[in-house]
Amino acid sequence: LLTRVAAIAADAQVVFRIAWTAGPLWETQFPDARYRRDDGGVAEPSLSDDKFWGEARKALTAWIEGVRGLPLAGLFMGVHLDRGEWFLGSNEGFDRSRAAERKFRAWAKTRYGGDVVALRASWFEGRATFDTITVPADDSSDGDRFVRSSRRGR
């Protein structure tokens, strides 16, 4: 591609668009990244899985290093990383992967300063611990409101 671009404009700058797709065996290689969509299908790999995205980073780094080693590397300006829409479709549901659960629990521990009493009071759950809480399910008691207004929903 760089050779073809150089033949047209020797001083061109090329930005490659890279669209991320998970390989065919990703579910078995990265089980912590897997979760089911609300419609029952398997969702894309969780953004919370450091192992999956660490491998993606290694692959991207190797690819960029390969391009930089080409004779026409001076035409290489950069990459545009694409992963589709910036939002999740309504059928995707919440990321309930093991990786997301770990990150959520770590966030909660930071949010409540490690104070299990504060966690239990805020969650209205006397048995909640930082090791057992899960990503809350959608509470539709507030209807379609974006910001939950009930005390428990907040």
PDB file of N, CA and C in Angstrom, residues 104 107 111-112 121-124 136-137 139 141-142 145-154:
ATOM      1  N   PHE A 104     -14.919  -3.565  38.950  1.00  0.00           N
ATOM      2  CA  PHE A 104     -15.999  -2.924  39.684  1.00  0.00           C
ATOM      3  C   PHE A 104     -15.779  -3.041  41.183  1.00  0.00           C
ATOM      4  N   TRP A 107     -13.097  -0.671  42.198  1.00  0.00           N
ATOM      5  CA  TRP A 107     -13.625   0.688  42.223  1.00  0.00           C
ATOM      6  C   TRP A 107     -14.448   0.916  43.504  1.00  0.00           C
ATOM      7  N   ARG A 111     -14.064   3.655  46.265  1.00  0.00           N
ATOM      8  CA  ARG A 111     -15.182   4.587  46.439  1.00  0.00           C
ATOM      9  C   ARG A 111     -15.608   4.683  47.904  1.00  0.00           C
ATOM     10  N   TYR A 112     -15.650   3.545  48.587  1.00  0.00           N
ATOM     11  CA  TYR A 112     -16.093   3.526  49.986  1.00  0.00           C
ATOM     12  C   TYR A 112     -14.925   3.464  50.965  1.00  0.00           C
ATOM     13  N   ALA A 121     -24.440   0.224  53.896  1.00  0.00           N
ATOM     14  CA  ALA A 121     -25.447   1.277  54.061  1.00  0.00           C
ATOM     15  C   ALA A 121     -25.857   1.850  52.708  1.00  0.00           C
ATOM     16  N   SER A 122     -24.890   2.090  51.847  1.00  0.00           N
ATOM     17  CA  SER A 122     -25.185   2.657  50.529  1.00  0.00           C
ATOM     18  C   SER A 122     -25.921   1.681  49.632  1.00  0.00           C
ATOM     19  N   TRP A 123     -25.639   0.415  49.794  1.00  0.00           N
ATOM     20  CA  TRP A 123     -26.239  -0.605  48.935  1.00  0.00           C
ATOM     21  C   TRP A 123     -27.531  -1.172  49.518  1.00  0.00           C
ATOM     22  N   PHE A 124     -27.889  -0.747  50.724  1.00  0.00           N
ATOM     23  CA  PHE A 124     -29.086  -1.283  51.384  1.00  0.00           C
ATOM     24  C   PHE A 124     -29.011  -2.808  51.456  1.00  0.00           C
ATOM     25  N   PRO A 136     -24.473  -3.796  39.434  1.00  0.00           N
ATOM     26  CA  PRO A 136     -25.924  -3.778  39.613  1.00  0.00           C
ATOM     27  C   PRO A 136     -26.676  -3.988  38.307  1.00  0.00           C
ATOM     28  N   ALA A 137     -27.786  -4.683  38.407  1.00  0.00           N
ATOM     29  CA  ALA A 137     -28.661  -4.856  37.252  1.00  0.00           C
ATOM     30  C   ALA A 137     -29.398  -3.552  37.003  1.00  0.00           C
ATOM     31  N   ASP A 139     -32.056  -1.066  37.097  1.00  0.00           N
ATOM     32  CA  ASP A 139     -33.217  -0.865  37.966  1.00  0.00           C
ATOM     33  C   ASP A 139     -34.234  -0.050  37.188  1.00  0.00           C
ATOM     34  N   SER A 141     -37.185   0.713  37.983  1.00  0.00           N
ATOM     35  CA  SER A 141     -38.217   1.344  38.795  1.00  0.00           C
ATOM     36  C   SER A 141     -38.339   2.831  38.485  1.00  0.00           C
ATOM     37  N   ASP A 142     -37.305   3.418  37.904  1.00  0.00           N
ATOM     38  CA  ASP A 142     -37.361   4.821  37.516  1.00  0.00           C
ATOM     39  C   ASP A 142     -37.716   4.982  36.042  1.00  0.00           C
ATOM     40  N   ARG A 145     -35.669   6.935  32.703  1.00  0.00           N
ATOM     41  CA  ARG A 145     -34.855   8.090  33.076  1.00  0.00           C
ATOM     42  C   ARG A 145     -33.379   7.739  33.012  1.00  0.00           C
ATOM     43  N   PHE A 146     -32.596   8.661  32.479  1.00  0.00           N
ATOM     44  CA  PHE A 146     -31.160   8.442  32.401  1.00  0.00           C
ATOM     45  C   PHE A 146     -30.533   8.495  33.779  1.00  0.00           C
ATOM     46  N   VAL A 147     -30.963   9.459  34.587  1.00  0.00           N
ATOM     47  CA  VAL A 147     -30.451   9.582  35.945  1.00  0.00           C
ATOM     48  C   VAL A 147     -31.490   8.997  36.887  1.00  0.00           C
ATOM     49  N   ARG A 148     -31.076   8.041  37.663  1.00  0.00           N
ATOM     50  CA  ARG A 148     -31.989   7.391  38.603  1.00  0.00           C
ATOM     51  C   ARG A 148     -32.307   8.349  39.744  1.00  0.00           C
ATOM     52  N   SER A 149     -33.581   8.467  40.083  1.00  0.00           N
ATOM     53  CA  SER A 149     -33.950   9.428  41.108  1.00  0.00           C
ATOM     54  C   SER A 149     -34.321   8.780  42.437  1.00  0.00           C
ATOM     55  N   SER A 150     -34.645   7.493  42.435  1.00  0.00           N
ATOM     56  CA  SER A 150     -34.967   6.880  43.716  1.00  0.00           C
ATOM     57  C   SER A 150     -33.697   6.740  44.537  1.00  0.00           C
ATOM     58  N   ARG A 151     -33.835   6.768  45.856  1.00  0.00           N
ATOM     59  CA  ARG A 151     -32.659   6.697  46.720  1.00  0.00           C
ATOM     60  C   ARG A 151     -31.876   5.416  46.469  1.00  0.00           C
ATOM     61  N   ARG A 152     -32.563   4.304  46.383  1.00  0.00           N
ATOM     62  CA  ARG A 152     -31.887   3.028  46.162  1.00  0.00           C
ATOM     63  C   ARG A 152     -31.267   2.969  44.765  1.00  0.00           C
ATOM     64  N   GLY A 153     -31.943   3.503  43.783  1.00  0.00           N
ATOM     65  CA  GLY A 153     -31.430   3.503  42.416  1.00  0.00           C
ATOM     66  C   GLY A 153     -30.143   4.284  42.272  1.00  0.00           C
ATOM     67  N   ARG A 154     -30.027   5.378  43.027  1.00  0.00           N
ATOM     68  CA  ARG A 154     -28.803   6.171  42.973  1.00  0.00           C
ATOM     69  C   ARG A 154     -27.653   5.392  43.538  1.00  0.00           C
TER      70      ARG A 154
END
